[in-house]
Structure formats: C-alpha cells, structure tokens
Coordinates of C-alpha atoms and ligand atoms in Angstrom, one line a residue:
Chain A
M1 CA 144.5 51.7 79.4
A2 CA 144.2 53.2 76.0
K3 CA 140.5 52.6 76.2
T4 CA 140.0 54.6 79.4
E5 CA 141.9 57.5 78.0
L6 CA 139.9 57.5 74.8
S7 CA 136.5 57.5 76.6
R8 CA 137.6 60.2 79.0
K9 CA 138.6 62.5 76.2
T10 CA 135.4 62.0 74.2
K11 CA 133.4 62.7 77.4
T12 CA 134.9 66.1 78.0
E13 CA 134.4 67.1 74.4
I14 CA 130.8 66.1 74.2
E15 CA 130.1 67.7 77.5
D16 CA 131.2 71.2 76.8
S17 CA 131.2 72.2 73.1
S18 CA 127.5 72.4 72.3
S19 CA 125.8 71.0 75.4
L20 CA 122.7 72.8 76.6
K21 CA 122.5 71.1 80.0
G22 CA 122.7 74.4 81.8
T23 CA 119.6 75.5 79.8
L24 CA 117.8 72.3 80.8
A25 CA 118.7 72.9 84.4
S26 CA 117.6 76.5 84.2
V27 CA 114.2 75.8 82.7
F28 CA 113.6 73.1 85.3
L29 CA 114.4 75.6 88.1
L30 CA 112.1 78.1 86.4
G31 CA 109.3 75.4 86.3
F32 CA 109.8 74.6 89.9
F33 CA 109.6 78.2 90.9
L34 CA 106.3 78.6 89.0
I35 CA 104.9 75.5 90.7
I36 CA 106.0 76.5 94.2
T37 CA 104.4 80.0 93.8
W38 CA 101.2 78.5 92.4
V39 CA 100.9 75.9 95.1
G40 CA 101.6 78.5 97.8
V41 CA 98.7 80.7 96.7
Y42 CA 96.6 77.6 96.1
L43 CA 97.0 76.5 99.7
L44 CA 96.0 80.1 100.8
F45 CA 93.0 79.8 98.6
I46 CA 92.0 76.4 100.1
S47 CA 92.4 77.7 103.6
R48 CA 90.3 80.8 102.9
F49 CA 87.4 79.7 100.6
Chain B
M1 CA 121.5 84.7 56.3
F2 CA 123.5 87.7 55.2
N3 CA 121.5 90.8 55.4
P4 CA 123.0 93.7 53.5
S5 CA 120.8 96.2 55.3
A6 CA 122.2 95.1 58.6
K7 CA 125.2 97.4 58.0
L8 CA 123.2 100.5 57.4
K9 CA 122.2 103.1 59.9
V10 CA 118.6 104.1 60.3
D11 CA 117.8 106.8 57.8
P12 CA 118.2 110.1 59.6
R13 CA 114.7 111.2 58.6
D14 CA 113.2 108.1 60.1
G15 CA 115.5 108.7 63.1
K16 CA 113.9 112.0 63.6
L17 CA 110.4 110.5 63.5
A18 CA 111.4 107.9 66.1
M19 CA 113.1 110.5 68.3
A20 CA 109.9 112.6 68.3
H21 CA 108.1 109.6 69.8
F22 CA 110.9 109.2 72.4
F23 CA 110.7 112.8 73.5
V24 CA 107.0 112.4 74.4
A25 CA 107.7 109.0 76.0
F26 CA 110.4 110.3 78.4
T27 CA 108.4 113.4 79.2
A28 CA 105.6 111.0 80.3
L29 CA 108.1 109.0 82.3
A30 CA 109.1 112.1 84.3
I31 CA 105.5 113.2 85.0
G32 CA 104.2 109.7 85.7
G33 CA 107.1 108.9 88.0
L34 CA 106.4 112.0 90.1
A35 CA 102.8 110.9 90.4
G36 CA 103.9 107.4 91.4
L37 CA 106.1 108.8 94.1
L38 CA 103.2 111.0 95.5
Q39 CA 100.9 107.9 95.5
T40 CA 103.3 105.9 97.6
L41 CA 103.8 108.8 100.0
V42 CA 100.1 109.4 100.4
R43 CA 99.4 105.8 101.0
S44 CA 102.1 105.7 103.8
G45 CA 99.8 108.0 105.8
K46 CA 102.7 110.4 106.4
F47 CA 101.9 112.9 103.7
E48 CA 98.9 114.7 102.2
L49 CA 98.6 116.2 98.8
P50 CA 98.6 120.0 98.8
A51 CA 95.9 122.4 97.5
G52 CA 93.1 119.8 97.7
I53 CA 94.5 117.7 94.8
G54 CA 92.7 114.4 95.0
Y55 CA 94.5 111.0 95.2
Y56 CA 92.5 109.6 92.3
Q57 CA 93.4 112.5 90.1
I58 CA 97.1 111.8 90.6
L59 CA 96.5 108.1 90.1
T60 CA 94.7 108.8 86.8
V61 CA 97.7 110.8 85.7
H62 CA 100.0 108.0 86.6
G63 CA 98.0 105.2 84.9
V64 CA 97.3 107.2 81.7
V65 CA 100.7 108.8 81.3
L66 CA 102.8 105.6 82.1
G67 CA 100.4 102.8 81.1
L68 CA 99.1 104.3 77.9
V69 CA 101.3 107.2 76.7
L70 CA 104.8 106.3 77.6
T71 CA 104.4 102.7 76.4
T72 CA 102.6 103.5 73.1
F73 CA 105.0 106.3 72.1
F74 CA 108.1 104.3 72.9
I75 CA 106.8 101.2 71.2
M76 CA 105.8 103.0 68.0
G77 CA 109.1 104.9 67.9
F78 CA 111.1 101.6 68.4
Q79 CA 109.1 99.6 65.9
L80 CA 109.5 102.4 63.3
A81 CA 113.2 102.5 63.8
A82 CA 113.5 98.7 63.8
T83 CA 111.6 98.4 60.6
S84 CA 113.5 101.2 58.9
K85 CA 116.8 99.6 60.0
T86 CA 116.0 96.1 58.8
S87 CA 113.8 96.7 55.7
G88 CA 115.3 100.0 54.6
A89 CA 114.3 103.6 54.9
L90 CA 110.7 104.5 54.8
T91 CA 109.3 106.0 51.6
N92 CA 108.1 109.6 51.9
K93 CA 104.5 108.4 52.0
Q94 CA 105.2 105.9 54.8
R95 CA 107.1 108.6 56.7
I96 CA 104.3 111.1 56.3
A97 CA 101.9 108.5 57.7
G98 CA 104.3 108.1 60.7
W99 CA 104.3 111.9 61.3
I100 CA 100.5 112.2 61.0
G101 CA 100.1 109.3 63.5
F102 CA 102.6 110.9 65.8
W103 CA 100.9 114.3 65.8
L104 CA 97.4 112.8 66.2
M105 CA 98.7 110.8 69.2
T106 CA 100.3 113.8 70.7
A107 CA 97.2 116.0 70.2
G108 CA 95.1 113.3 71.8
T109 CA 97.5 113.0 74.7
V110 CA 97.5 116.8 75.3
L111 CA 93.7 116.9 75.2
A112 CA 93.3 114.0 77.6
A113 CA 96.0 115.4 79.9
V114 CA 94.3 118.8 80.0
M115 CA 91.0 117.2 81.0
I116 CA 92.7 115.2 83.8
L117 CA 94.5 118.3 85.1
L118 CA 91.2 120.2 85.1
N119 CA 89.8 117.4 87.3
E120 CA 87.2 116.6 84.6
A121 CA 88.4 113.1 84.0
T122 CA 89.3 111.4 87.3
V123 CA 88.2 108.0 86.1
L124 CA 91.6 106.2 86.1
Y125 CA 93.3 104.9 83.0
T126 CA 90.6 102.1 82.6
F127 CA 87.7 104.7 82.6
Y128 CA 85.2 102.1 83.8
A129 CA 81.6 103.1 83.5
P130 CA 79.6 104.3 85.4
L131 CA 82.4 106.7 86.2
Q132 CA 81.9 109.4 83.6
A133 CA 84.6 111.7 82.3
H134 CA 84.3 114.8 80.2
A135 CA 83.7 114.0 76.6
L136 CA 87.0 115.6 75.6
Y137 CA 88.9 113.0 77.6
Y138 CA 87.3 110.2 75.6
I139 CA 88.0 112.1 72.4
G140 CA 91.6 112.6 73.4
L141 CA 92.1 108.9 74.0
T142 CA 90.4 108.1 70.7
L143 CA 92.9 110.4 68.9
V144 CA 95.7 108.5 70.6
I145 CA 94.4 105.2 69.2
V146 CA 93.6 106.5 65.7
G147 CA 97.1 108.1 65.6
S148 CA 98.6 104.7 66.6
W149 CA 96.8 103.0 63.7
I150 CA 98.2 105.5 61.2
D151 CA 101.6 105.1 62.8
G152 CA 101.2 101.3 62.4
A153 CA 100.1 101.8 58.8
A154 CA 103.6 103.0 58.0
I155 CA 105.0 99.7 59.3
I156 CA 102.4 97.6 57.4
M157 CA 103.2 99.5 54.2
K158 CA 106.9 99.0 54.6
Y159 CA 106.4 95.3 55.2
A160 CA 104.2 95.0 52.1
E161 CA 106.7 96.8 50.0
W162 CA 109.6 94.6 51.3
R163 CA 107.7 91.5 50.5
R164 CA 106.9 92.8 47.0
K165 CA 110.5 93.5 46.3
N166 CA 111.7 90.2 47.8
P167 CA 109.3 87.6 46.5
G168 CA 109.5 84.2 48.3
Q169 CA 111.8 85.5 51.0
P170 CA 110.9 85.6 54.7
S171 CA 110.9 89.2 56.0
P172 CA 113.7 90.5 58.2
L173 CA 113.0 89.2 61.8
L174 CA 112.6 92.6 63.5
T175 CA 110.2 93.8 60.7
F176 CA 108.2 90.6 61.1
M177 CA 108.0 91.1 64.8
S178 CA 107.0 94.8 64.5
L179 CA 104.3 93.8 62.1
V180 CA 102.9 91.1 64.3
N181 CA 102.7 93.5 67.2
T182 CA 101.1 96.2 65.0
M183 CA 98.4 93.8 63.8
M184 CA 97.7 92.5 67.3
W185 CA 97.4 96.1 68.4
I186 CA 95.0 97.0 65.6
V187 CA 92.7 94.0 66.2
A188 CA 92.7 94.7 70.0
T189 CA 92.1 98.4 69.9
I190 CA 88.9 97.9 67.8
G191 CA 87.4 96.8 71.2
V192 CA 88.2 99.8 73.2
A193 CA 87.5 102.1 70.3
S194 CA 84.0 100.5 70.0
T195 CA 83.1 101.1 73.7
V196 CA 84.4 104.7 73.6
L197 CA 82.8 105.7 70.3
F198 CA 79.5 103.8 70.6
Q199 CA 78.9 103.8 74.4
L200 CA 81.0 106.2 76.5
L201 CA 81.2 109.2 74.2
P202 CA 77.5 109.5 73.3
W203 CA 76.7 108.9 77.0
S204 CA 79.1 111.6 78.3
L205 CA 77.7 114.0 75.6
G206 CA 74.2 113.3 76.9
F207 CA 72.9 111.7 73.7
V208 CA 72.0 108.6 75.7
E209 CA 71.0 108.5 79.3
T210 CA 72.5 105.1 80.3
V211 CA 75.2 102.7 79.4
N212 CA 75.5 98.8 79.5
I213 CA 78.4 98.4 82.0
G214 CA 79.0 94.7 81.3
V215 CA 79.4 95.3 77.6
S216 CA 81.6 98.2 78.2
R217 CA 83.9 96.3 80.5
T218 CA 84.0 93.4 78.2
L219 CA 85.0 95.5 75.3
F220 CA 87.7 97.2 77.5
W221 CA 89.2 93.9 78.5
Y222 CA 89.0 92.5 75.0
F223 CA 91.6 95.3 74.5
G224 CA 93.2 95.3 77.9
H225 CA 94.9 91.9 77.8
P226 CA 96.5 92.3 74.4
L227 CA 97.5 95.7 75.6
V228 CA 99.9 94.1 78.0
Y229 CA 101.3 91.9 75.2
F230 CA 101.6 95.0 73.1
W231 CA 104.0 96.3 75.8
L232 CA 105.8 93.0 76.2
L233 CA 106.5 92.0 72.5
P234 CA 108.8 94.9 71.8
A235 CA 110.8 93.8 74.9
Y236 CA 110.8 90.3 73.4
M237 CA 112.1 91.8 70.1
A238 CA 115.1 93.1 72.0
W239 CA 115.5 89.8 73.9
Y240 CA 115.3 87.6 70.9
V241 CA 117.2 89.7 68.3
V242 CA 119.2 92.5 69.9
I243 CA 120.7 90.9 73.0
P244 CA 122.3 88.0 71.2
K245 CA 124.2 90.5 69.1
V246 CA 125.1 92.7 72.1
I247 CA 126.7 89.7 73.9
G248 CA 128.5 88.5 70.7
G249 CA 126.3 85.4 70.3
K250 CA 123.7 84.2 67.9
I251 CA 119.9 84.0 67.8
F252 CA 119.1 80.5 69.0
S253 CA 116.5 80.0 66.3
D254 CA 114.9 82.4 63.9
S255 CA 111.9 80.1 63.3
L256 CA 111.3 79.6 67.0
A257 CA 111.2 83.3 67.5
R258 CA 108.6 83.8 64.7
L259 CA 106.5 80.9 65.9
S260 CA 106.4 82.4 69.4
F261 CA 105.3 85.7 68.0
I262 CA 102.5 84.1 66.0
L263 CA 101.3 82.2 69.1
F264 CA 101.2 85.5 71.0
L265 CA 99.0 87.0 68.2
L266 CA 96.6 84.0 68.4
F267 CA 96.3 83.7 72.1
S268 CA 96.6 87.2 73.4
I269 CA 93.2 88.4 72.4
P270 CA 90.5 85.9 73.2
V271 CA 91.4 85.9 76.9
G272 CA 90.0 89.2 78.3
F273 CA 87.6 87.4 80.7
H274 CA 90.6 86.5 82.9
H275 CA 90.3 90.1 84.1
Q276 CA 86.6 89.7 84.7
L277 CA 86.6 86.4 86.6
M278 CA 84.9 88.0 89.6
E279 CA 82.2 89.8 87.5
P280 CA 78.6 88.8 87.2
G281 CA 76.8 88.4 83.9
I282 CA 79.3 86.1 82.2
D283 CA 78.7 82.3 82.4
P284 CA 81.5 80.5 84.2
A285 CA 81.9 78.1 81.3
W286 CA 83.0 80.9 79.0
K287 CA 85.3 82.2 81.7
F288 CA 86.8 78.8 81.9
L289 CA 87.3 78.6 78.2
Q290 CA 89.2 81.9 78.2
V291 CA 91.2 80.7 81.2
I292 CA 92.3 77.7 79.1
L293 CA 93.3 80.0 76.2
T294 CA 95.1 82.2 78.7
F295 CA 97.2 79.2 79.8
L296 CA 98.2 78.6 76.2
V297 CA 100.2 81.8 76.4
V298 CA 102.4 80.0 78.8
I299 CA 103.8 78.0 75.8
P300 CA 105.4 80.9 73.8
S301 CA 106.5 82.4 77.1
L302 CA 108.4 79.3 78.1
M303 CA 109.7 78.9 74.5
T304 CA 111.2 82.4 75.0
A305 CA 112.7 81.5 78.3
F306 CA 114.3 78.4 76.8
S307 CA 115.6 80.2 73.8
L308 CA 117.2 82.9 75.8
F309 CA 118.9 80.5 78.2
A310 CA 120.1 78.6 75.2
T311 CA 121.5 81.7 73.5
F312 CA 123.4 82.6 76.7
E313 CA 124.7 79.1 77.3
S314 CA 125.8 78.5 73.7
F315 CA 127.6 81.8 73.8
G316 CA 129.3 81.0 77.1
R317 CA 130.4 77.6 75.9
S318 CA 131.8 79.0 72.6
K319 CA 134.0 81.1 74.9
G320 CA 135.2 78.0 76.7
A321 CA 132.8 77.9 79.6
T322 CA 132.4 74.5 81.3
G323 CA 130.2 73.0 84.0
L324 CA 126.5 73.4 84.5
F325 CA 126.5 77.2 84.9
G326 CA 130.0 78.3 83.9
W327 CA 128.5 80.2 80.9
V328 CA 126.9 82.7 83.3
K329 CA 130.4 84.2 84.0
K330 CA 131.1 84.7 80.3
L331 CA 128.2 87.2 79.8
P332 CA 129.2 90.9 79.5
W333 CA 128.3 92.1 83.0
G334 CA 129.8 95.5 82.3
D335 CA 127.6 96.4 79.3
A336 CA 124.5 98.3 80.1
R337 CA 122.9 97.3 76.8
F338 CA 123.0 93.7 78.1
V339 CA 122.7 94.0 81.9
V340 CA 119.7 96.3 82.1
P341 CA 117.4 94.2 79.9
F342 CA 118.8 91.1 81.6
I343 CA 117.5 92.4 85.0
G344 CA 114.2 92.9 83.1
M345 CA 114.3 89.2 82.1
V346 CA 115.0 88.1 85.6
A347 CA 112.1 90.2 86.9
F348 CA 109.8 88.4 84.4
I349 CA 110.2 85.1 86.3
P350 CA 108.3 86.3 89.5
A351 CA 106.1 88.4 87.2
G352 CA 105.1 85.4 85.1
A353 CA 104.5 83.3 88.2
G354 CA 102.2 85.9 89.7
G355 CA 100.4 86.1 86.4
I356 CA 99.7 82.3 86.4
V357 CA 98.2 82.8 89.9
N358 CA 96.0 85.7 88.8
A359 CA 94.7 83.8 85.8
S360 CA 93.8 80.6 87.8
H361 CA 90.0 81.2 87.7
Q362 CA 88.9 80.6 91.3
M363 CA 92.3 81.5 92.8
N364 CA 91.7 85.0 91.4
Q365 CA 89.5 85.5 94.4
V366 CA 92.6 85.6 96.7
V367 CA 94.2 88.5 94.8
H368 CA 91.5 90.3 92.8
N369 CA 91.5 94.0 93.3
T370 CA 94.1 93.7 96.0
I371 CA 97.4 95.6 95.7
W372 CA 99.0 92.3 94.8
V373 CA 97.8 93.0 91.3
T374 CA 99.6 96.4 91.3
G375 CA 102.7 94.6 92.6
H376 CA 102.3 92.1 89.7
F377 CA 102.2 94.7 86.9
H378 CA 105.0 96.8 88.3
L379 CA 107.1 93.7 87.8
T380 CA 105.8 93.1 84.3
V381 CA 105.4 96.5 82.7
A382 CA 107.3 98.7 85.1
T383 CA 110.3 96.4 85.4
S384 CA 110.7 93.8 82.7
V385 CA 109.4 96.1 80.0
M386 CA 110.7 99.3 81.3
L387 CA 114.2 98.1 82.0
T388 CA 114.3 96.6 78.5
F389 CA 113.1 99.9 77.0
F390 CA 115.8 101.7 79.0
G391 CA 118.4 99.1 77.7
I392 CA 117.2 99.7 74.2
S393 CA 117.5 103.5 74.7
Y394 CA 121.2 103.2 75.6
W395 CA 122.1 102.3 72.0
L396 CA 119.1 103.5 70.0
I397 CA 119.0 107.1 71.2
P398 CA 122.7 107.7 70.4
H399 CA 122.3 105.7 67.2
L400 CA 119.5 108.1 66.0
T401 CA 121.2 111.3 67.2
G402 CA 124.6 110.4 65.9
R403 CA 126.2 110.2 69.3
T404 CA 127.7 107.5 71.5
L405 CA 127.1 105.9 74.8
T406 CA 130.1 106.9 76.9
K407 CA 131.7 104.7 79.5
A408 CA 130.3 107.0 82.2
M409 CA 126.8 106.8 80.9
N410 CA 127.1 103.1 80.5
K411 CA 128.0 102.8 84.1
L412 CA 125.2 105.1 85.1
G413 CA 122.8 103.0 83.1
I414 CA 123.8 99.9 85.2
I415 CA 123.5 101.9 88.4
Q416 CA 120.1 103.1 87.3
A417 CA 118.9 99.5 86.8
V418 CA 120.3 98.4 90.2
I419 CA 118.5 101.3 91.9
W420 CA 115.3 100.4 90.0
S421 CA 115.6 96.8 91.1
I422 CA 116.1 97.7 94.8
G423 CA 113.2 100.2 94.8
M424 CA 111.0 97.7 93.0
T425 CA 111.9 94.8 95.3
F426 CA 110.7 97.0 98.2
M427 CA 107.6 98.4 96.5
S428 CA 106.4 95.4 94.5
G429 CA 107.5 92.9 97.2
A430 CA 105.4 94.8 99.8
M431 CA 102.5 95.1 97.4
H432 CA 102.5 91.4 96.8
A433 CA 102.7 90.5 100.5
V434 CA 100.1 93.0 101.7
G435 CA 97.8 92.1 98.8
L436 CA 97.7 88.5 100.1
L437 CA 96.6 90.0 103.4
G438 CA 93.7 91.7 101.6
A439 CA 94.9 95.3 101.2
P440 CA 93.0 96.9 98.3
R441 CA 94.5 98.6 95.2
R442 CA 93.3 101.9 94.0
S443 CA 92.7 103.4 97.4
S444 CA 94.0 106.4 99.1
Y445 CA 95.2 106.2 102.7
S446 CA 92.6 105.2 105.2
E447 CA 92.5 103.6 108.6
Y448 CA 89.1 102.1 107.8
G449 CA 87.6 103.3 111.0
G450 CA 90.4 101.8 113.1
A451 CA 89.9 98.2 111.8
A452 CA 92.6 95.9 113.1
Q453 CA 93.1 94.3 109.7
A454 CA 93.8 97.6 108.1
A455 CA 96.3 98.5 110.8
E456 CA 98.3 95.4 109.7
W457 CA 98.8 96.9 106.3
I458 CA 100.5 100.1 107.4
P459 CA 104.1 98.8 107.7
Y460 CA 103.8 97.4 104.2
Q461 CA 102.6 100.8 103.0
I462 CA 105.6 102.4 104.5
A463 CA 107.8 99.9 102.7
Q464 CA 106.1 100.8 99.5
A465 CA 106.9 104.5 100.1
I466 CA 110.5 103.6 100.7
G467 CA 110.6 101.6 97.5
G468 CA 108.7 104.4 95.6
S469 CA 111.3 107.0 96.8
I470 CA 114.2 104.8 95.6
L471 CA 112.4 104.3 92.3
F472 CA 112.0 108.0 91.9
I473 CA 115.8 108.4 92.1
G474 CA 115.9 105.9 89.3
I475 CA 113.5 108.0 87.2
I476 CA 115.6 111.1 87.7
L477 CA 118.8 109.2 86.6
M478 CA 117.0 107.8 83.6
I479 CA 115.8 111.3 82.5
Y480 CA 119.3 112.6 83.0
I481 CA 120.8 109.8 80.8
F482 CA 118.1 110.3 78.1
I483 CA 118.9 114.1 77.9
N484 CA 122.6 113.3 77.8
L485 CA 122.2 110.8 74.9
A486 CA 119.8 113.0 73.0
F487 CA 121.7 116.3 73.3
F488 CA 125.1 116.1 75.0
A489 CA 126.9 112.8 74.4
P490 CA 130.0 113.0 72.1
K491 CA 129.3 112.7 68.4
G492 CA 130.1 109.3 66.9
E493 CA 128.7 106.0 65.7
Q494 CA 126.6 103.8 68.0
E495 CA 125.8 100.4 66.6
F496 CA 122.1 99.3 66.2
P497 CA 122.7 95.6 67.2
V498 CA 120.8 93.1 65.0
G499 CA 121.5 89.5 65.8
E500 CA 122.0 86.7 63.3
A501 CA 120.6 83.2 63.6
A502 CA 122.9 80.4 64.9
D503 CA 122.0 78.3 61.9
E504 CA 122.7 80.5 58.9
A505 CA 121.2 78.1 56.4
E506 CA 117.9 77.9 58.3
K507 CA 115.3 79.8 56.3
A508 CA 112.1 80.5 58.2
P509 CA 109.2 78.7 56.7
M510 CA 107.1 80.9 54.5
V511 CA 103.9 79.8 56.2
F512 CA 104.8 82.3 59.0
E513 CA 104.1 85.1 56.5
N514 CA 100.7 83.9 55.6
W515 CA 98.6 86.6 57.2
K516 CA 95.3 85.3 55.7
L517 CA 95.9 82.2 57.7
W518 CA 97.1 83.8 61.0
L519 CA 94.6 86.6 61.1
G520 CA 91.9 84.1 60.1
I521 CA 92.6 81.9 63.0
T522 CA 92.8 85.0 65.3
V523 CA 89.4 86.1 64.2
V524 CA 87.9 82.6 64.6
L525 CA 89.3 82.2 68.1
I526 CA 87.9 85.7 69.0
L527 CA 84.5 84.9 67.6
F528 CA 84.5 81.5 69.4
A529 CA 85.5 82.9 72.7
Y530 CA 83.3 86.0 72.7
T531 CA 80.2 85.7 70.5
I532 CA 77.8 83.8 72.8
P533 CA 78.8 85.5 76.1
F534 CA 78.6 88.9 74.3
I535 CA 75.0 88.2 73.1
D536 CA 74.2 87.1 76.6
L537 CA 75.5 90.4 78.1
I538 CA 73.3 92.3 75.7
Q539 CA 70.1 90.2 75.9
N540 CA 70.1 89.7 79.6
A541 CA 71.4 93.0 80.6
P542 CA 70.3 94.7 83.8
P543 CA 69.0 98.3 83.4
G544 CA 71.7 100.6 82.1
A545 CA 73.7 102.9 84.4
K546 CA 73.7 106.7 84.6
G547 CA 77.0 108.4 84.8
Y548 CA 78.6 109.3 88.1
K549 CA 81.3 111.8 88.9
L550 CA 82.4 110.8 92.3
W551 CA 85.4 113.1 92.7
Ligands
HEM1 C1 108.6 105.8 90.3 C2 108.1 104.7 89.9 C3 106.7 104.2 90.2 C4 106.0 104.3 91.4 C5 106.5 104.8 92.7 C6 104.7 103.7 91.2 C7 103.7 103.6 92.1 C8 102.5 103.2 91.9 C9 101.5 102.9 92.9 C10 101.7 103.1 94.4 C11 100.3 102.5 92.3 C12 99.0 102.0 92.9 C13 98.2 103.0 93.5 C14 96.8 102.5 93.9 O1 96.4 101.4 93.4 O2 96.2 103.1 94.8 C15 100.6 102.5 90.9 C16 99.7 102.1 89.9 C17 100.0 102.0 88.6 N1 101.2 102.1 88.0 FE1 102.9 102.7 88.9 N2 104.6 103.3 89.9 C18 105.8 103.6 89.2 C19 106.2 103.3 87.9 C20 105.3 102.9 87.0 C21 105.6 102.6 85.6 C22 107.0 102.8 85.0 C23 104.5 102.2 85.0 C24 104.2 101.7 83.6 C25 105.0 101.8 82.6 C26 103.4 102.2 86.0 C27 102.1 101.9 85.7 C28 101.1 101.9 86.6 C29 99.7 101.6 86.3 C30 99.1 101.3 85.0 C31 99.0 101.7 87.5 C32 97.5 101.4 87.8 C33 96.8 102.6 87.9 C34 95.3 102.3 88.3 O3 95.1 101.4 89.1 O4 94.5 103.0 87.8 N3 104.0 102.6 87.2 N4 101.9 102.9 90.7
CU2 CU1 95.5 89.8 81.1

C-alpha cells in the first residue's frame, strides 16, 4: 500500500514541475503540418509535370 | 545574469532618433496600405483606377513603400533603441551617425517616391532589367541603402565600445542580435548596390547601351533572400527576448538564441538561387546546392519554434498548469504586447510550410510567379513580421515618448490584430488557393480573352478584395493607435521588456562573439555557392538587353 502511494506521488511531481512534454507534442504537430503541406503540393506536382 | 542597464530607460536623445524612423515607417504603412487596398479592388474586376493611373504604378508604390521603406525604417529604429537600451546610451558620434543615416534614407525615399509618382519608375520594387526606370529612382534607392549602412555603423560602434569596456563578457543579447542582423544586411546589400551602381545606373543614364540581365537578377537575389531574413530577425528578437519578459517567464536559453542567429547569418545569404529556380543560365547543380543550403535554414527556424514553445510551457507550469496543453491557458491573453506578436508566430507556421514548398527545386514549378507567392509573403512579412512590429510598437512608442499604453489602446491593439488575421485569412488564403490553380501574380484584372481557366479565378479575386478591405480597416486602426501613442496617450512610464535567461549561471560561450570566424565562414559559403555560376553567367552571357519602359 505504502508503495503505491509513494509512486503515485512521485509521478505527479515529475510530470508537472519542469516537464516539456507539451513542447514535444507541439513540435511534432508542427512537423506533421509541414509534412502534410509539402506532400500535398508534391502530389499536385506529380500529377501535373 | 544581472544586467544593471536593464533598469534604465532608453536615453531620450536616442529615443528621438528611433522615433524619427518610426514616423517614416508608419507614414509608409498608411500609403502602402491604401495602394494594397486599391490593388485588390482592381483585381476583383469591379473597380478601375481613376485618372488613367496604372495598376503597376500603384503596385510599385506598394512594394517599395511597404517592402523596402516601412521595414527598413522600423528595423533600424528598433535596433537602435534595443542597442541603446541594453548597451547604454549612444555616444554623440554614434548618434550623429544614426541621424546622418536617417536623413540619407529619408532623402533617398523621397527621391524614389517622387520618381514613382511621376510615373518614371514603374518597375516594381524588384526593378528587374530590362525594365528601365529613371536614373533618379536608382539613385534614391542607393541613398536608402547607404543611409542604412551609416545607421548600422552606429550599432557596430556601440557594440565595439561595449566589448572594449567589458572584456571577456558576452554582449547583451539584444545588442548581439541587432549586430548580427546589421552585419547580415551589410553583406547582403553589397549585391544590390553592385547591380544598381555598376549596371542599372550607367545603363539608365545612357553610358552603356545594354545590360546583362542574368547577372543583374543574380545580384538582386543575392540580396533578396537575406532581405527577408533582415525583416524576420527583429521579429525573432522580440520573440526570443521581449515576449518571455512580457508574459513573466524566462528566456529558454540565451546560448540557443545566439546560435540560431549565427546560423541565420551563415545560411541566409548563399541561397538566392531558390528565387531563380525557373531561370535559364544557371546550372541545375548549383541551384541544387543552394536549395540544400536553403533547407539548412529550417534548423534555426525549428530551434526557434522549440524554444518558444518551451518558454511558454515552462512559464505555464511554473504557474501550476498541468496536462499536455494546460499551460496555454496561463498565457496573458489580455495583453496586446503578447497576443499580437503571438498571432504573428502562429501565422509563421503556414508561412514556413509554404516557404518549404517554394524552395523545393522542381516543385517551385507549381507555384512560381503565381499569386501563391504573394499569399506566402503576406503571411511572412505582412503578418508574422508586421504583427510583431505592431506588438513592439505598443510598448516601445510610449516608452520612447514618455507615455503609457492605456487599457483602451491595449484592447484596440488586440482588436486590430484580430481584424488583420481575419482579413489576411481571406486574402492570403484565396491567394494560395488560386495560385495553385495557376493565377499569376503581378497582373492587373484581365479576362484573358474569355479563357475558361481565368474565369475560375474570379471568385478568389473577389475574396481577396474582401480580405483587402478588412485589412485596410486594420491599417487605419494601427495608424490611429500609433498617433495616440506618439502624441496623445497619458504621460507615464512604459516598460521596455528585456527577458532574462532561465539559467542565470549560463554564460554564453565567447565563440559566438568571434566575428572573424563567423564572417569568415559566411564569406567562404558565399564564394563557394556563387563563384562558378557567376563566372558562367558572365562568360556565356547572351547579348545584353536594351532598356524598356512598358508603362
Ligand atoms: C492592407 C494590407 C495589404 C493589402 C490589401 C495588400 C495587397 C497586395 C496585393 C493584392 C498584392 C499583389 C498584387 C499583384 O501581384 O498583382 C501585394 C503585393 C505585395 N505586397 Fe501587399 N498588401 C497589404 C499589406 C502589405 C504589407 C504590410 C507588406 C509588407 C510589409 C506588403 C508587401 C507586399 C509586397 C512586397 C508585394 C509585392 C509587390 C510586387 O510583386 O512587386 N503588403 N499586396
Ligand atoms: Cu528566399
């Protein structure tokens, strides 16, 4: 019992004090957006030239 | 790092110098904004210019006044103020250099403007040969550039003085950034100055009959790409250094910011061929090399994106935010000094995506010379950069004039940015879409002899006119806020926000201040990317071109 409580507590602290996981998610979203845009125009290019 | 000068106000004498630049810049905004509105109205097909005024004359006004004058004046004013704030008041000698630069730039602007208004220089802001303007137009633009060098000299002198007085210390971040941008500008403008002085001016004066167009365009774009980074880096200065302070957070990393600026210095110049991908006379292998160098600029751009997200997230979490995106809610959404540049940052995401498409060598065929390109740079310079400059103005103008940004003006500033975003979504969105359908840029209204393809474009042109009209309301609001902050806002103290690094002990490595090294690499890269194709353009040149005045 004590063990579960301990690990739960540590978990919340590690998660929120200095975590940059939102930043990680944001840069991934940004990267996907760049890729989608590029592939979209690439397909247009392939279909035209 | 505790920086004692961070408490000080910008010296009022330097403030006056910066304000002089801002008066010209915002006058340019008003004139150029009106021209932009007229362009979109003409292109909708529902409106004709009165008194026989030509579409391309208006378009020349718009490009010169907004792309060249507004940007250069605002940037010089901002960088002078930022340097004075972070490295201390300019000496008399430095300030005199600033004033000489300012007056030369202003005289050049007036000269070029008069020639455009007399319809002697309807050659657009890129003045591509064989279009030939009146010699005074070229002289006017030369004065603008020479003036900007002297203005820049003030910043270089201040930097050198600071380093002398603080041996072994990294320079203040905003001074460092202003210096990088000034040096990039000087290296870049050598190209455009060369084509103007050695090719276009003698040719328009009749000393030489013909001109080598390939060489002239190459020299122009040697300058033209760093030009867009010259616009962007001051916005990055605000994003990296000012915004963290405005929201109450910290700069994610001082060294990362310096490194990204150095990378921009290195990779912004040897890439001009990405504007000439569709041009003959340049070997595709050299185009490909410059495409690779272009893609290296993606690195500092993504470093910037990462660092900004991290600044925002760290701040939000320090205020107790949880979850993946809880920090977004903690940002100060009621503060124009944050919200307005933030919208600019968001706009940079589609802007950057479009830029990657433009630069992708063969894919450039899909968009080249279509109005997609115009849509692209109205996101980059006319939204990301402009909204950031507006956001800077909301604290810098009152700081320099000894006034304050009132609650009402703060609110109006946010409304202004929202209007701008709506207008730009219509205008730039329609430009991107119809550009992919093949609609050309730089063209007045035409039904192209009733062609079915051109008929498809018309609804998008109407959407652009709707967007342009909304944007023009934004211009009027901005001018109103500027006049308020310059002359009428209540007297008081408005802070000049300068952020501090998250890690106070972190001292930026001194190698960043080694200009022999960085300028050396810059020059080597330029020589590598340009020497052989340039010799090729001269040795295997077609017959030169006579001048044309097609308007
Ligand atoms: C009221 C806001 C604005 C409107 C309605 C507007 C509209 C337009 C339109 C319709 C064009 C393309 C015309 C064509 O290719 O035939 C254009 C071109 C251009 N705009 Fe804007 N614009 C606005 C603001 C700005 C701003 C703030 C900047 C820069 C800071 C800017 C810089 C340029 C440049 C450099 C060109 C290219 C000119 C050329 O191709 O020679 N515009 N604008
Ligand atoms: Cu470019």
